[in-house]
Tab-separated table of C-alpha atoms in Angstrom:
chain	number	residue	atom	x	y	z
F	21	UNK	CA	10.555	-128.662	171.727
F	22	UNK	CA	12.482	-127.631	168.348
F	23	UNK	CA	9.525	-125.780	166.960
F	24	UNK	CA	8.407	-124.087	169.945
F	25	UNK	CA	11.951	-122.830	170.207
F	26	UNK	CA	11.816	-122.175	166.316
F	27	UNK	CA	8.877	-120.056	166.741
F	28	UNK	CA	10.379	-117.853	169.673
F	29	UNK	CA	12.967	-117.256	167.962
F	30	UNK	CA	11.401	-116.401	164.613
F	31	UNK	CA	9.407	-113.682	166.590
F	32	UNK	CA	12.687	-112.161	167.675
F	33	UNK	CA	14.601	-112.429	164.900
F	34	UNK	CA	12.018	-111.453	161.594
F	35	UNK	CA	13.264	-112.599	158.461
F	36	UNK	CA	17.040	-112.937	159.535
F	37	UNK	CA	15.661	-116.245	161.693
F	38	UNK	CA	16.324	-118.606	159.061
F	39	UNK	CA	19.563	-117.808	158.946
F	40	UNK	CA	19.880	-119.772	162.512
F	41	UNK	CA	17.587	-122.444	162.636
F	42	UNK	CA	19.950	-124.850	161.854
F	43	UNK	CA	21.686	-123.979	165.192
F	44	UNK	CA	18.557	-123.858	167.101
F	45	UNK	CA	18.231	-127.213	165.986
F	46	UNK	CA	21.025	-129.079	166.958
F	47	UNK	CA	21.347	-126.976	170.006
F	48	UNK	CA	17.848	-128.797	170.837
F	49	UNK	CA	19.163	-131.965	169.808
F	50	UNK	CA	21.984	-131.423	171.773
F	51	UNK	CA	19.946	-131.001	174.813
F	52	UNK	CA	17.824	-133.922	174.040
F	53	UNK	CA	21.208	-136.261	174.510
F	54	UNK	CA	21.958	-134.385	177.137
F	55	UNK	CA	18.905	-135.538	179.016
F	56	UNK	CA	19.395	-138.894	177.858
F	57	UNK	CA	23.425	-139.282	178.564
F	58	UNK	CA	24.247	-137.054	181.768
F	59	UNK	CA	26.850	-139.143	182.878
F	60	UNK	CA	29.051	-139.222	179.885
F	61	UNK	CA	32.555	-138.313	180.165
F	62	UNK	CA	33.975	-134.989	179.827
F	63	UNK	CA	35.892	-135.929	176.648
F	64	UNK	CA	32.396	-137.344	175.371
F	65	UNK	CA	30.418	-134.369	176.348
F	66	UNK	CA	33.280	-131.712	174.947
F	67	UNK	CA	32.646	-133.664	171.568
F	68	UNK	CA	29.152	-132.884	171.678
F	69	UNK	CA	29.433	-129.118	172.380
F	70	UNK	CA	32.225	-129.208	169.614
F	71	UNK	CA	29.762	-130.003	167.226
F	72	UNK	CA	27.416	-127.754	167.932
F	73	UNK	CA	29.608	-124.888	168.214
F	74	UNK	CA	31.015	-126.507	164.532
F	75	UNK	CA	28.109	-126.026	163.152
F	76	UNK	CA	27.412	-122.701	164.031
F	77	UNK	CA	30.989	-121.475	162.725
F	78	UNK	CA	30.169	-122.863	159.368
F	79	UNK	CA	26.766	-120.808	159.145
F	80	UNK	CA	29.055	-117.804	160.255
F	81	UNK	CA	32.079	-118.259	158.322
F	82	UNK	CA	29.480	-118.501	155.301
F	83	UNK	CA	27.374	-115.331	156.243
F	84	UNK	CA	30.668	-113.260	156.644
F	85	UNK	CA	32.411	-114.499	153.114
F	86	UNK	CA	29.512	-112.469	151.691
F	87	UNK	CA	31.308	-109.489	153.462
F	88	UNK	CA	34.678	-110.035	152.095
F	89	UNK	CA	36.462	-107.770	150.256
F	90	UNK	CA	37.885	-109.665	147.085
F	91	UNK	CA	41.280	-108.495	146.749
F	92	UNK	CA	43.027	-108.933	150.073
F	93	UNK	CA	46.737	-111.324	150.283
F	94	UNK	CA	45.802	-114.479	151.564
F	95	UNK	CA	48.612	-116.877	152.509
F	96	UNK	CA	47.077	-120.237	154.097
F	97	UNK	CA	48.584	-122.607	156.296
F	98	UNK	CA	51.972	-121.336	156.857
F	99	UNK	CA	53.982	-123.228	160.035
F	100	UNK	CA	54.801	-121.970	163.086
F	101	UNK	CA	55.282	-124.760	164.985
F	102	UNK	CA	56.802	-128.329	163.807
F	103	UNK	CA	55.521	-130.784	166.545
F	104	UNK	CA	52.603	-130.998	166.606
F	105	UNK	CA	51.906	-129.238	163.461
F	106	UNK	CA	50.127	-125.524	164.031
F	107	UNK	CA	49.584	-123.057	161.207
F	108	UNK	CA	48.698	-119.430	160.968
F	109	UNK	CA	47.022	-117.775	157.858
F	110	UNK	CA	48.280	-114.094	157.346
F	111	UNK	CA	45.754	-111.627	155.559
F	112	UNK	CA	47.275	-108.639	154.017
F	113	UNK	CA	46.162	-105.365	152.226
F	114	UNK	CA	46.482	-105.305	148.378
F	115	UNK	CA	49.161	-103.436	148.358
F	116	UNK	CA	51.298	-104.171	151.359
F	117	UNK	CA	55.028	-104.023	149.692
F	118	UNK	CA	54.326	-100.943	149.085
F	119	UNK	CA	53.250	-99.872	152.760
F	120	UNK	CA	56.116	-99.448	155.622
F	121	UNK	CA	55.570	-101.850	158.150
F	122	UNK	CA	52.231	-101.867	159.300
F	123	UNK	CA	50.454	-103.121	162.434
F	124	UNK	CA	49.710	-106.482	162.955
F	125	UNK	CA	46.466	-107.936	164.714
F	126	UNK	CA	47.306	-111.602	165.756
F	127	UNK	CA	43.645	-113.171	166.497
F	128	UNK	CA	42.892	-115.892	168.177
F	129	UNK	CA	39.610	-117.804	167.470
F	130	UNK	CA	36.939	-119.081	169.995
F	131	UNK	CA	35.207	-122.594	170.588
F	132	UNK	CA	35.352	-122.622	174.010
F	133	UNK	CA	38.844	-124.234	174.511
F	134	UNK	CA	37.371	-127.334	172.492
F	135	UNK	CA	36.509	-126.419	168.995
F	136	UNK	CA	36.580	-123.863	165.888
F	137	UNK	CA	38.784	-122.730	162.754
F	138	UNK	CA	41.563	-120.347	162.387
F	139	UNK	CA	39.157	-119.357	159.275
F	140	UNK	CA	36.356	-119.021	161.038
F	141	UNK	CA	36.156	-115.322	160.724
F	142	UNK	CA	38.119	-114.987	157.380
F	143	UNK	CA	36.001	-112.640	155.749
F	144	UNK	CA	36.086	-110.479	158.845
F	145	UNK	CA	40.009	-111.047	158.661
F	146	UNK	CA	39.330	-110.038	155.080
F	147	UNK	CA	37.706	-106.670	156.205
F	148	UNK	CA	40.163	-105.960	158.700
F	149	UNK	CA	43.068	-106.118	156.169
F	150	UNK	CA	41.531	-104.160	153.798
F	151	UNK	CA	41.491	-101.402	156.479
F	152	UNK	CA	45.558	-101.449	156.022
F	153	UNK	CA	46.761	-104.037	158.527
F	154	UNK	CA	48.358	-107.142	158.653
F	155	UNK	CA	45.627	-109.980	160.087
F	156	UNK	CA	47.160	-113.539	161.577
F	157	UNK	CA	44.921	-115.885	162.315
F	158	UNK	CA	46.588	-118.646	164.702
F	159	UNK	CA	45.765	-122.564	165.303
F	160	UNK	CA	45.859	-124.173	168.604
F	161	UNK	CA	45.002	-127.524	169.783
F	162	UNK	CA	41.821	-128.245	171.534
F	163	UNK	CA	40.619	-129.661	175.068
F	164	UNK	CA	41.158	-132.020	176.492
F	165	UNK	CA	43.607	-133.602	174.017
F	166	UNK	CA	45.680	-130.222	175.386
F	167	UNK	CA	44.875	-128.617	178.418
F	168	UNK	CA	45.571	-125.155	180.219
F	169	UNK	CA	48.563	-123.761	180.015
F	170	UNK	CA	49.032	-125.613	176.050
F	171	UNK	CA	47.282	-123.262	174.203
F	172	UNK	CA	48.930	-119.812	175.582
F	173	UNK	CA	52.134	-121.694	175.012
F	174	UNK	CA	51.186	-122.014	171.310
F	175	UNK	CA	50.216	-118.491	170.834
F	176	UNK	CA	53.840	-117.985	172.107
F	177	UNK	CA	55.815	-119.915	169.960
F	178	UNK	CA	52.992	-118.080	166.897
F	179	UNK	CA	54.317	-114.405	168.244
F	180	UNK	CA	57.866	-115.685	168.049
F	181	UNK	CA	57.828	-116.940	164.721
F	182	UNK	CA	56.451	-113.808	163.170
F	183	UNK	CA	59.001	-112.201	164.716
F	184	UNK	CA	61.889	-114.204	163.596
F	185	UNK	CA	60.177	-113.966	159.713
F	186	UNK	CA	59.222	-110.105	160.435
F	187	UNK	CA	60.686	-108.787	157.250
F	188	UNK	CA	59.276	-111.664	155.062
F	189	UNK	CA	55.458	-110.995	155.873
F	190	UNK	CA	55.742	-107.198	156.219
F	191	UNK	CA	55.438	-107.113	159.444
F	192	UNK	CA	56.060	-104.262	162.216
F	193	UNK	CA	56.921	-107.145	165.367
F	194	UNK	CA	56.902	-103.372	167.699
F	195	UNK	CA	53.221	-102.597	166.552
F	196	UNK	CA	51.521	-106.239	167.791
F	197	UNK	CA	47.876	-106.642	168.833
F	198	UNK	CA	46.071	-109.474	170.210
F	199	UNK	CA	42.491	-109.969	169.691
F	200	UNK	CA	40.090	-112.981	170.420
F	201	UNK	CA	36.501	-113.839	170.372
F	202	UNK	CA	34.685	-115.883	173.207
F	203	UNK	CA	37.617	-118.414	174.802
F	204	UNK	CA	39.975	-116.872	172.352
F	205	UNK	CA	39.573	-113.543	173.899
F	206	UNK	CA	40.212	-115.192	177.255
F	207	UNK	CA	43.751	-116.883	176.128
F	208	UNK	CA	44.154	-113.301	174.322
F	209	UNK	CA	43.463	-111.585	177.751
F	210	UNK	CA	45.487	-114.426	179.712
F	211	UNK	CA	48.310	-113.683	177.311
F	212	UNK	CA	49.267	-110.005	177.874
F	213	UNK	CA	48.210	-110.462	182.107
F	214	UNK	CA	51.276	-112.935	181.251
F	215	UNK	CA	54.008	-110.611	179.488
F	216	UNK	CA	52.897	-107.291	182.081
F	217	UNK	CA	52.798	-109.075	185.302
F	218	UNK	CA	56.209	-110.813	185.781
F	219	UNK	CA	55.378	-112.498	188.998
F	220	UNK	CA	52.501	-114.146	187.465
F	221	UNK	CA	54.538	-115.055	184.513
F	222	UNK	CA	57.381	-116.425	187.242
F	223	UNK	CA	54.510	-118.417	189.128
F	224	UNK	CA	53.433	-119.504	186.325
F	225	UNK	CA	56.653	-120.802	184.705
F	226	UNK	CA	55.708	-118.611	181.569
F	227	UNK	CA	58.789	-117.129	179.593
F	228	UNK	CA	57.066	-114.955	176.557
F	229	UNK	CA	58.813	-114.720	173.680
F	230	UNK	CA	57.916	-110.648	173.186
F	231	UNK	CA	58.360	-107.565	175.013
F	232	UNK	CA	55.599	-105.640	176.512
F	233	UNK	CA	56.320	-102.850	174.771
F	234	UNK	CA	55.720	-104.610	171.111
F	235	UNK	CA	51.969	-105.699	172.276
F	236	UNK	CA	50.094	-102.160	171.390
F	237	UNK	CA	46.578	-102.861	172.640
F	238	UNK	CA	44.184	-105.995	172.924
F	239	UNK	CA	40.970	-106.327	170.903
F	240	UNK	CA	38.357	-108.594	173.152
F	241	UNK	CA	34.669	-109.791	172.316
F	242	UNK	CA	32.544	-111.672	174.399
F	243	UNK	CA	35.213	-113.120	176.768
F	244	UNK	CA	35.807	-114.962	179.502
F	245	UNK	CA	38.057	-113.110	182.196
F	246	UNK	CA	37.354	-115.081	185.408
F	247	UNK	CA	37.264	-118.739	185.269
F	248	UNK	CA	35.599	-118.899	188.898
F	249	UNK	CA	33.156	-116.626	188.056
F	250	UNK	CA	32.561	-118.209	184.676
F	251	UNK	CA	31.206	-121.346	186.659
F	252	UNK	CA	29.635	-119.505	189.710
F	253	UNK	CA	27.637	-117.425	187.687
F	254	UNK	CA	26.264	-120.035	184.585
F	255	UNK	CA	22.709	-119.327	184.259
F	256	UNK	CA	20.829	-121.838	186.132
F	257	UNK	CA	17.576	-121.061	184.708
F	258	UNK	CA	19.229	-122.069	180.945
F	259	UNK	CA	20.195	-125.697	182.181
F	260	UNK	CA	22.197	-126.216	178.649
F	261	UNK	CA	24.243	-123.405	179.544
F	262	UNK	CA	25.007	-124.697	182.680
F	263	UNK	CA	26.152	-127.547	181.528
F	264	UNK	CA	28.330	-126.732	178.509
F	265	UNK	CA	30.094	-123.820	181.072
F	266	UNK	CA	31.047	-126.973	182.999
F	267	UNK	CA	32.361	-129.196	180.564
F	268	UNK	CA	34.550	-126.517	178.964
F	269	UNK	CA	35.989	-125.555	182.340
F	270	UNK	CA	36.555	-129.129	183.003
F	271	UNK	CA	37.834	-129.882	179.676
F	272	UNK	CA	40.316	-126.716	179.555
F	273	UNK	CA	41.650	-127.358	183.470
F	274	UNK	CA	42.178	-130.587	183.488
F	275	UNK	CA	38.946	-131.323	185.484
F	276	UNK	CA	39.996	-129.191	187.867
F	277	UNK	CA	36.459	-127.213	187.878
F	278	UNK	CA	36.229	-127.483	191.579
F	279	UNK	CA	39.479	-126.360	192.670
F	280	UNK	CA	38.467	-122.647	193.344
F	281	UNK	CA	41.979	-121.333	194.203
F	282	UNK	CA	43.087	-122.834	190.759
F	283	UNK	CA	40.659	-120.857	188.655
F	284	UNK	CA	41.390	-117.689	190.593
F	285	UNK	CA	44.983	-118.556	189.894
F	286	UNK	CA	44.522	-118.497	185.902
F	287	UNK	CA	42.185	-115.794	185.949
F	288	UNK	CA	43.480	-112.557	184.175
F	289	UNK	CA	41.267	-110.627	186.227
F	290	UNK	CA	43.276	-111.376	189.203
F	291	UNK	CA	46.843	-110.669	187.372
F	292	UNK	CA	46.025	-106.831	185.898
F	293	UNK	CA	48.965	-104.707	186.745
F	294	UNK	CA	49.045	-100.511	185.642
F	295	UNK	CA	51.469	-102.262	182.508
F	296	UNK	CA	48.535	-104.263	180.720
F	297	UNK	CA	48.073	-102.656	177.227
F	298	UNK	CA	45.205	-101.135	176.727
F	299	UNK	CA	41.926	-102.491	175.680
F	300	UNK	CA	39.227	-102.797	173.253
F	301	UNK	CA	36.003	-104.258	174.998
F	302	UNK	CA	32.802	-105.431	173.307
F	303	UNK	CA	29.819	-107.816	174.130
F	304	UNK	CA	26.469	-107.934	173.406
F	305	UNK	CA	23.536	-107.180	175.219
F	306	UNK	CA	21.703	-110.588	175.498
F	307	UNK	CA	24.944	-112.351	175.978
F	308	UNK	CA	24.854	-113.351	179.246
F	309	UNK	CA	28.733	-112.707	179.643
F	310	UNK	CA	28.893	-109.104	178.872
F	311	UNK	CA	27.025	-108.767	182.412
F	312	UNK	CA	29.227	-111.732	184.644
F	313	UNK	CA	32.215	-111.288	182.301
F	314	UNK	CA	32.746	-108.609	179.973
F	315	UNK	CA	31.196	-105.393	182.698
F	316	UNK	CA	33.397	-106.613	185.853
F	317	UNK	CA	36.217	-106.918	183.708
F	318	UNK	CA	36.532	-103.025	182.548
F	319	UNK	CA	35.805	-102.202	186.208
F	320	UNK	CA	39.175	-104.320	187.261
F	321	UNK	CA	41.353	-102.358	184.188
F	322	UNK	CA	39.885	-99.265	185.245
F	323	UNK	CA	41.430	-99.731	189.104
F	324	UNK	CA	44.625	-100.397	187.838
F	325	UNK	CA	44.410	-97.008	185.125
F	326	UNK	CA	44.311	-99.210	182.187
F	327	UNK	CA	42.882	-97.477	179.460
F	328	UNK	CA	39.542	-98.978	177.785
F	329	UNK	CA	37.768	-98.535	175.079
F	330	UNK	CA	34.361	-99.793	175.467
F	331	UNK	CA	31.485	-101.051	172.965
F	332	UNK	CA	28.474	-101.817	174.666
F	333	UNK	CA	24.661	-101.876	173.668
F	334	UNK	CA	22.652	-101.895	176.722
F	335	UNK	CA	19.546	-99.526	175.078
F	336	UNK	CA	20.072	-100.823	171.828
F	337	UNK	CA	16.619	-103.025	170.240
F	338	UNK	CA	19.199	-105.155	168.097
F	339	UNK	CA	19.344	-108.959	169.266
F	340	UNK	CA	23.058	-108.564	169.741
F	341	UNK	CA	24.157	-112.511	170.871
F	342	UNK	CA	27.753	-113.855	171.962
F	343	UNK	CA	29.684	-113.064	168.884
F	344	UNK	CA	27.551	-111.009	167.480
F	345	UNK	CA	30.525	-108.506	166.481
F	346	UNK	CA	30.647	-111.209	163.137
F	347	UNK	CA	27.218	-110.718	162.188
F	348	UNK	CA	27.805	-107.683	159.805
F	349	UNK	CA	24.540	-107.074	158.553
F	350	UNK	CA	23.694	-105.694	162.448
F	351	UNK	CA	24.267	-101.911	162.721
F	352	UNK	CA	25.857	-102.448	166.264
F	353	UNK	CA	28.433	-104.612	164.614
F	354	UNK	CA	29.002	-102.146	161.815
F	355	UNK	CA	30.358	-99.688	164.480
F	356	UNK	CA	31.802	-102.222	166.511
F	357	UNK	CA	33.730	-102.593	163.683
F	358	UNK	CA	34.505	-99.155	162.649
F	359	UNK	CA	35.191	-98.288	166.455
F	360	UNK	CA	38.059	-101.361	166.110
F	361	UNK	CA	39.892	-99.607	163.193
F	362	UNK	CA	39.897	-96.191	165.126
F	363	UNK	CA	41.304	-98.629	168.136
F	364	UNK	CA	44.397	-99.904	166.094
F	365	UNK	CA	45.127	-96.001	164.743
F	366	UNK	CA	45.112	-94.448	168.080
F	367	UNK	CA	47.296	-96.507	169.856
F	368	UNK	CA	49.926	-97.815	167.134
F	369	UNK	CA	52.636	-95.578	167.097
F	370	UNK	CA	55.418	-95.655	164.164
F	371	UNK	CA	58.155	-97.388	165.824
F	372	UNK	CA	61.641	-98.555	164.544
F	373	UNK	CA	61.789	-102.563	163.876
F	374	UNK	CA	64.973	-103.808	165.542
């Protein structure tokens, strides 16, 4: 089964196939237990999928260190929040004392709810700072140790302590942006639904520590928007996906995966109000959530005269997979990329820090 999938794969990909046959590989394996072990546990089968995925950040975090520009402020493991202990790292451009205030992009990473590494993108962080912003990379505990609502929580008490230590990181707490990857875009997206719809935020016993008004604009890739969709929608035919969609759900809910009203309930998609900040969209086009995620989700903003920017590659003959934003060496990417920065400059507007 591995090689036949190898050699697929290799006939896709060209040279740039080795690069991933160590995923292919436990991804196979993965399947293999799966077969053998379908009635483990959610907490068993979440530690499965977190290795995998593991893996997989490694190879990327690797690949995009090659990208890295070498002379960015790094400043590791700094805490936001005592009990338990969470960290952010803050990237920074060379010269940032001598730069006014400038806009920060507060990212948070994906895993699916159960796994991944506030430096998992670092030399993208790395690329983004160099562009002239701040870059804060935040850590959140995993399901189902912590379920739904936990991690927003956390990304609350992150955006409070950067404001309370504005001055000391350089940081303009009026020119915030929250970006995400994968289930990191979808607590990203969950976030600001949050802070611009008060009655969700009252339903949902949510209090956020910033005003509307500071959040600028979100940055999204390959996201998950509705939760009920998300599970109605896994790809049947690709029985792994199927599978791992259900787990994660389970794990992030509370095994609540079959309580339809719920998912609806935390949903952004079903919270977008004419407030939410406006958005920078991206997924690729054989990632099977840009069609049952990332697509309805710009048609919802667009009812409610959100403004989007979109970065889609439906003609393009790149291989672009979920997260392939990260994978630099793709010309989609590179634009992705360059398309972010013009993003940020557009809708950041010099404001005075109170």
């Amino acid at each position: 089964v591995i090689e036949t999938v190898l050699e697929s794969f290799e006939k896709r990909m060209g040279p740039n196939s080795m690069i991933f046959q160590p995923i292919i590989k436990v991804l196979s394996t993965v399947f293999m237990i799966v077969l053998l072990s379908a009635c483990q546990s959610v907490e068993k089968n979440t530690k499965l999928i977190a290795g995998t995925f593991n893996t997989a950040t490694n190879i990327q975090m690797k690949m995009l260190d090659r990208f890295a520009p070498p002379d960015v402020i790094v400043h590791n493991n700094i805490p936001y929040q005592a009990s338990p202990e969470l960290n952010v790292d803050i990237y920074q451009p060379k010269n940032i004392e001598q730069l006014n205030a400038v806009p920060t992009v507060v990212w948070i990473h994906g895993g699916g709810w159960v796994s991944g590494s506030k430096e998992h993108a670092r030399g993208y962080f790395k690329l983004l700072a160099n562009q002239g912003f701040n870059v804060v990379s935040v850590q959140y505990q995993f399901a189902p140790e912590a379920i739904y609502p936990t991690q927003l929580q956390q990304v609350d008490h992150a955006l409070n302590f950067l404001q309370l230590n504005a001055a000391q990181y350089h940081i303009n707490p009026n020119q915030l942006y929250l970006a995400g990857d994968s289930a990191g875009a979808n607590i990203a997206s969950h976030y600001a639904a949050l802070l611009t719809n008060p009655t969700f935020a009252q339903a949902s016993n949510f209090k956020p520590s910033i005003q509307p008004k500071q959040l600028k604009g979100l940055i999204l890739h390959c996201g998950i928007y509705d939760l009920y969709r998300f599970v109605n929608t896994a790809p049947e035919e690709r029985r792994l996906i199927e599978w791992g969609v259900y787990n994660l759900v389970q794990a992030y809910t509370g095994e609540r995966k079959e309580d339809a009203a719920f998912l609806k309930s935390i949903s952004t998609s079903e919270h977008i109000t004419s407030q939410y900040p406006p958005v920078f969209i991206s997924g690729g086009n054989k990632d099977f959530l840009t069609k049952s995620q990332s697509l309805p989700f710009v048609e919802v903003l667009k009812q409610h005269q959100v403004a989007v920017t979109e970065a889609f590659y439906p003609d393009s003959k790149e291989f672009l997979v979920h997260e392939y934003q990260f994978m630099m060496s793709k010309q989609a990417s590179q634009i992705t990329f360059d398309r972010t920065i013009d993003f940020i400059k557009q809708t950041s507007r010099p404001t005075e820090t109170k």
